[in-house]
PDB file of C-alpha atoms in Angstrom:
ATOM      1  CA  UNK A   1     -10.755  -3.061 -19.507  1.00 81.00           C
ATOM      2  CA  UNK A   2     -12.648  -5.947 -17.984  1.00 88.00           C
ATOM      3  CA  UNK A   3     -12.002  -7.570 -14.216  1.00 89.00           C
ATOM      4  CA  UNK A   4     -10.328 -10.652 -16.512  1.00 92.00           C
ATOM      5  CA  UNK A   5      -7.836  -8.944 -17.841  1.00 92.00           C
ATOM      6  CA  UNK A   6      -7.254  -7.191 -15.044  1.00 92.00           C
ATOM      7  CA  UNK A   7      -6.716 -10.157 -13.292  1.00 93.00           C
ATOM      8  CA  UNK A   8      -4.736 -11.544 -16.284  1.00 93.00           C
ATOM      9  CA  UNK A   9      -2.260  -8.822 -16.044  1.00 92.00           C
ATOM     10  CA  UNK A  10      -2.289  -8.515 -12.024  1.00 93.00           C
ATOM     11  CA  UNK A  11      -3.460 -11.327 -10.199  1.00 93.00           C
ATOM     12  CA  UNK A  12       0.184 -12.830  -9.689  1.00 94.00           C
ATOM     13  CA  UNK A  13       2.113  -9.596  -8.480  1.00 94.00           C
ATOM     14  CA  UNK A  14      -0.798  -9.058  -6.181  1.00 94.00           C
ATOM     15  CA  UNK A  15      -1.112 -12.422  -4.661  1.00 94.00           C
ATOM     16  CA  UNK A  16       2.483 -12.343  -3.930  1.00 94.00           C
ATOM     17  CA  UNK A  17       2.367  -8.596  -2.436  1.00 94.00           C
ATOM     18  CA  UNK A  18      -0.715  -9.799  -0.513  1.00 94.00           C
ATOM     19  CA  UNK A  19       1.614 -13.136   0.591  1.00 94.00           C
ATOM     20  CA  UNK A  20       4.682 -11.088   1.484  1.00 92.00           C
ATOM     21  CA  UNK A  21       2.308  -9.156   3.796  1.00 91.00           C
ATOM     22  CA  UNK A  22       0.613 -11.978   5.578  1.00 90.00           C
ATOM     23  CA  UNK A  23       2.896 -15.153   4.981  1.00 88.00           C
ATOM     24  CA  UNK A  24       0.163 -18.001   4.559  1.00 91.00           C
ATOM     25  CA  UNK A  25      -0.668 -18.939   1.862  1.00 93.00           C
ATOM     26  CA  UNK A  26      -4.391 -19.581   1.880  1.00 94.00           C
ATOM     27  CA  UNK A  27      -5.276 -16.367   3.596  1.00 93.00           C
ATOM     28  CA  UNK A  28      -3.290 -14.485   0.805  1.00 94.00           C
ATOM     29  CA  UNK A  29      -5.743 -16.422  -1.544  1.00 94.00           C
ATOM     30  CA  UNK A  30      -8.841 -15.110   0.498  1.00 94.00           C
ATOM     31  CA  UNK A  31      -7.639 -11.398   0.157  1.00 95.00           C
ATOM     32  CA  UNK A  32      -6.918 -11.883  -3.146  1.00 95.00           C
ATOM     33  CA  UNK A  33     -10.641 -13.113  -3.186  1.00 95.00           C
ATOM     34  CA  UNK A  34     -11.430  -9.972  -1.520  1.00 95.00           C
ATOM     35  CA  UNK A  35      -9.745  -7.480  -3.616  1.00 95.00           C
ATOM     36  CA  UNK A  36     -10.804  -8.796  -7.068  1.00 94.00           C
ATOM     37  CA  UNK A  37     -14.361  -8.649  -5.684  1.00 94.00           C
ATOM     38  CA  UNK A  38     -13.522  -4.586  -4.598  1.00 95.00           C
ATOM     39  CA  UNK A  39     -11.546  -3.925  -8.222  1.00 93.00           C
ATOM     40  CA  UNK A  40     -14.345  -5.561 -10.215  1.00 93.00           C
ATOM     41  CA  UNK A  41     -17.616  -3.511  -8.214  1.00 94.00           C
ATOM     42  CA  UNK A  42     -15.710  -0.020  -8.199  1.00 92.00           C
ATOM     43  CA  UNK A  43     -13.808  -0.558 -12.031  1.00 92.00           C
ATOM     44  CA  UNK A  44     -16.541   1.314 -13.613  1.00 91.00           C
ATOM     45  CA  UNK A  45     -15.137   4.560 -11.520  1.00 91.00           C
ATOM     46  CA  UNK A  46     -11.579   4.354 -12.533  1.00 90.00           C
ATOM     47  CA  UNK A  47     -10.841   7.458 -14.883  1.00 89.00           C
ATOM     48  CA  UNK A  48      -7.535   7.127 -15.923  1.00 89.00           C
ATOM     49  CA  UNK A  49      -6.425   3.218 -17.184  1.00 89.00           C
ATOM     50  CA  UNK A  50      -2.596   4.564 -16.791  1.00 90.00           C
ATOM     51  CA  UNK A  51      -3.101   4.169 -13.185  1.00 91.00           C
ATOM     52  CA  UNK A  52      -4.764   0.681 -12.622  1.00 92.00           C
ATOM     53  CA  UNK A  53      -1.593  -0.986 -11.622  1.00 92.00           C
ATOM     54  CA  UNK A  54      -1.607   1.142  -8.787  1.00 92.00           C
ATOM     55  CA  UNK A  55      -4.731   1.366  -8.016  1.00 93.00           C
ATOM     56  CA  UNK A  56      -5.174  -2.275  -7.763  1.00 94.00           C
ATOM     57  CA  UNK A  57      -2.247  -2.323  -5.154  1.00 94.00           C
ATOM     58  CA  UNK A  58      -4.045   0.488  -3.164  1.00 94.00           C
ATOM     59  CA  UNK A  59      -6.505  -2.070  -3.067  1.00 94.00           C
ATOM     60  CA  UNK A  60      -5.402  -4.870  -1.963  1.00 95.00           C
ATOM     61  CA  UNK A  61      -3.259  -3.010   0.382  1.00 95.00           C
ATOM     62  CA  UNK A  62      -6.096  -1.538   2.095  1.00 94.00           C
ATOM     63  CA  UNK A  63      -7.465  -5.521   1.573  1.00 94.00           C
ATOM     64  CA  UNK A  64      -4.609  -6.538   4.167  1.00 93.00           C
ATOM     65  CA  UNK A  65      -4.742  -3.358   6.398  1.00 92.00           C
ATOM     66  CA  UNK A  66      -8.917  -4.731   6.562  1.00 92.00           C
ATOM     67  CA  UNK A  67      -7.761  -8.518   7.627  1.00 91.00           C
ATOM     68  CA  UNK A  68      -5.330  -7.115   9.970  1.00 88.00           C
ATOM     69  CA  UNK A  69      -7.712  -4.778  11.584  1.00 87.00           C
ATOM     70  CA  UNK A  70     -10.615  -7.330  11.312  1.00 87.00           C
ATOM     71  CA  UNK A  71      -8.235 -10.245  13.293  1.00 82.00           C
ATOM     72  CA  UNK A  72      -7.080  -7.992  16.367  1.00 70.00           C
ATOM     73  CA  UNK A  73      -3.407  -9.039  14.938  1.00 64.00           C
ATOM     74  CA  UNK A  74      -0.610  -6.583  15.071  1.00 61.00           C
ATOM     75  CA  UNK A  75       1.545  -6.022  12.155  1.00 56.00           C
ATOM     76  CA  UNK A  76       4.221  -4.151  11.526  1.00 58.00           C
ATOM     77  CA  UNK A  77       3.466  -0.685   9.557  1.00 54.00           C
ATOM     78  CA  UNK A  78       7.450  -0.210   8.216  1.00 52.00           C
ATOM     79  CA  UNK A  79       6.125  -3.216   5.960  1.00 54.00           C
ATOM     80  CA  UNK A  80       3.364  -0.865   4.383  1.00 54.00           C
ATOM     81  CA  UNK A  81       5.856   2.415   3.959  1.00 49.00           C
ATOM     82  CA  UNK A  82       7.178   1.490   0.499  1.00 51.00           C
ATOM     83  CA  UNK A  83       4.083   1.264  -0.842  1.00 50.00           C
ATOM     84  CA  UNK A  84       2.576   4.169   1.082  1.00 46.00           C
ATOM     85  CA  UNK A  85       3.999   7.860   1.550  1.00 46.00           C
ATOM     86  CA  UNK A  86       3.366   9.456   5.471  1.00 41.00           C
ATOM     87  CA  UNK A  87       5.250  12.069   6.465  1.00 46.00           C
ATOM     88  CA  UNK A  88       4.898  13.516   9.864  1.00 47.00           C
ATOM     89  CA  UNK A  89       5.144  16.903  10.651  1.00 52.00           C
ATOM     90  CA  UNK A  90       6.536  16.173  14.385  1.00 56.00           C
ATOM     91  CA  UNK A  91       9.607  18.795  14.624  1.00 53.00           C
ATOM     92  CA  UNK A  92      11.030  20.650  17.303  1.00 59.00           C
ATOM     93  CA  UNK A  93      12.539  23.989  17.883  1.00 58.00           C
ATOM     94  CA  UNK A  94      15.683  22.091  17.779  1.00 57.00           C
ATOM     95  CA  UNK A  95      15.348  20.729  14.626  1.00 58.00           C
ATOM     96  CA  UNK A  96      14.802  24.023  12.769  1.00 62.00           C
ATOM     97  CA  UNK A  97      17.952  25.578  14.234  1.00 65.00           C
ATOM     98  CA  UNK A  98      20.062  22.273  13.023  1.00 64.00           C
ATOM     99  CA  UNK A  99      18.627  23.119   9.550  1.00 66.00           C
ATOM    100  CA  UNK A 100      19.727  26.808   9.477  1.00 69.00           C
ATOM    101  CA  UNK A 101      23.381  26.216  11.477  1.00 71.00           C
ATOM    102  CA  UNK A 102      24.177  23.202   8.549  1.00 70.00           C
ATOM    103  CA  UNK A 103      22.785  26.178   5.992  1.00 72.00           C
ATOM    104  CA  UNK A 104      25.106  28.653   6.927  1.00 73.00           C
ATOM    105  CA  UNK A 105      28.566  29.491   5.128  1.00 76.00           C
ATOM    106  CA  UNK A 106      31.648  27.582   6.213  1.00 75.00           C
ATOM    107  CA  UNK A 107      34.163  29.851   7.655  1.00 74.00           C
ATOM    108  CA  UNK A 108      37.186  30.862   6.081  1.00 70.00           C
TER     109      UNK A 108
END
C-alpha cells in the first residue's frame, strides 16, 4: 500500500481524531502534516496491512501527545484512554480482602 492511499482511506478520520484532541483547526492540519510525514518514512516496516488503521491512529496519537509535550500545555489524559489501554497495578491490602469477602458463598 502506498502513503496515497493510505491517506485516501485515513486522512479524514484522522484529522478529525487529531481535531477532537486539540480543537483548532489549523494545528490539527499541522499534525496531520506531521503524522503523514511519520506513516509514509516508517510504512516500509509495517508487517501486517490488517493493522494499518490502527497503527496510523497510534501515530498520530503519539503526533498530539508530541505537540502537547513540545507546547508546555496541559491536557487532559482521560481524553487519550479510549484509544489507549493503562492499567495500574496500585491495590491495597484492602482491596484484596473486598475481592475474596464478595467471592464467598451467601449464607443460608
Amino acid at each position: 500500500m502506498t502513503t496515497k492511499e493510505v491517506w485516501t482511506s485515513y486522512s479524514d478520520d484522522l484529522k478529525n481524531f487529531i481535531l477532537s484532541k486539540v480543537k483548532n483547526s489549523e494545528i490539527a492540519d499541522d499534525i496531520l502534516q506531521e503524522t503523514f510525514i511519520k506513516i509514509h518514512t516508517n510504512l516500509h516496516t509495517l508487517k501486517d496491512l490488517n493493522k494499518l488503521k490502527s497503527w496510523c491512529f497510534t501515530i498520530a496519537r503519539n503526533s498530539v501527545l508530541n505537540y502537547w509535550k513540545t507546547t508546555n500545555q496541559t491536557f487532559e489524559i482521560a481524553n487519550f484512554e479510549s484509544e489507549t489501554n493503562i492499567t495500574l497495578n496500585n491495590h491495597t491490602e484492602k482491596d484484596c480482602l473486598r475481592g475474596i469477602i464478595q467471592s464467598l458463598p451467601r449464607k443460608i
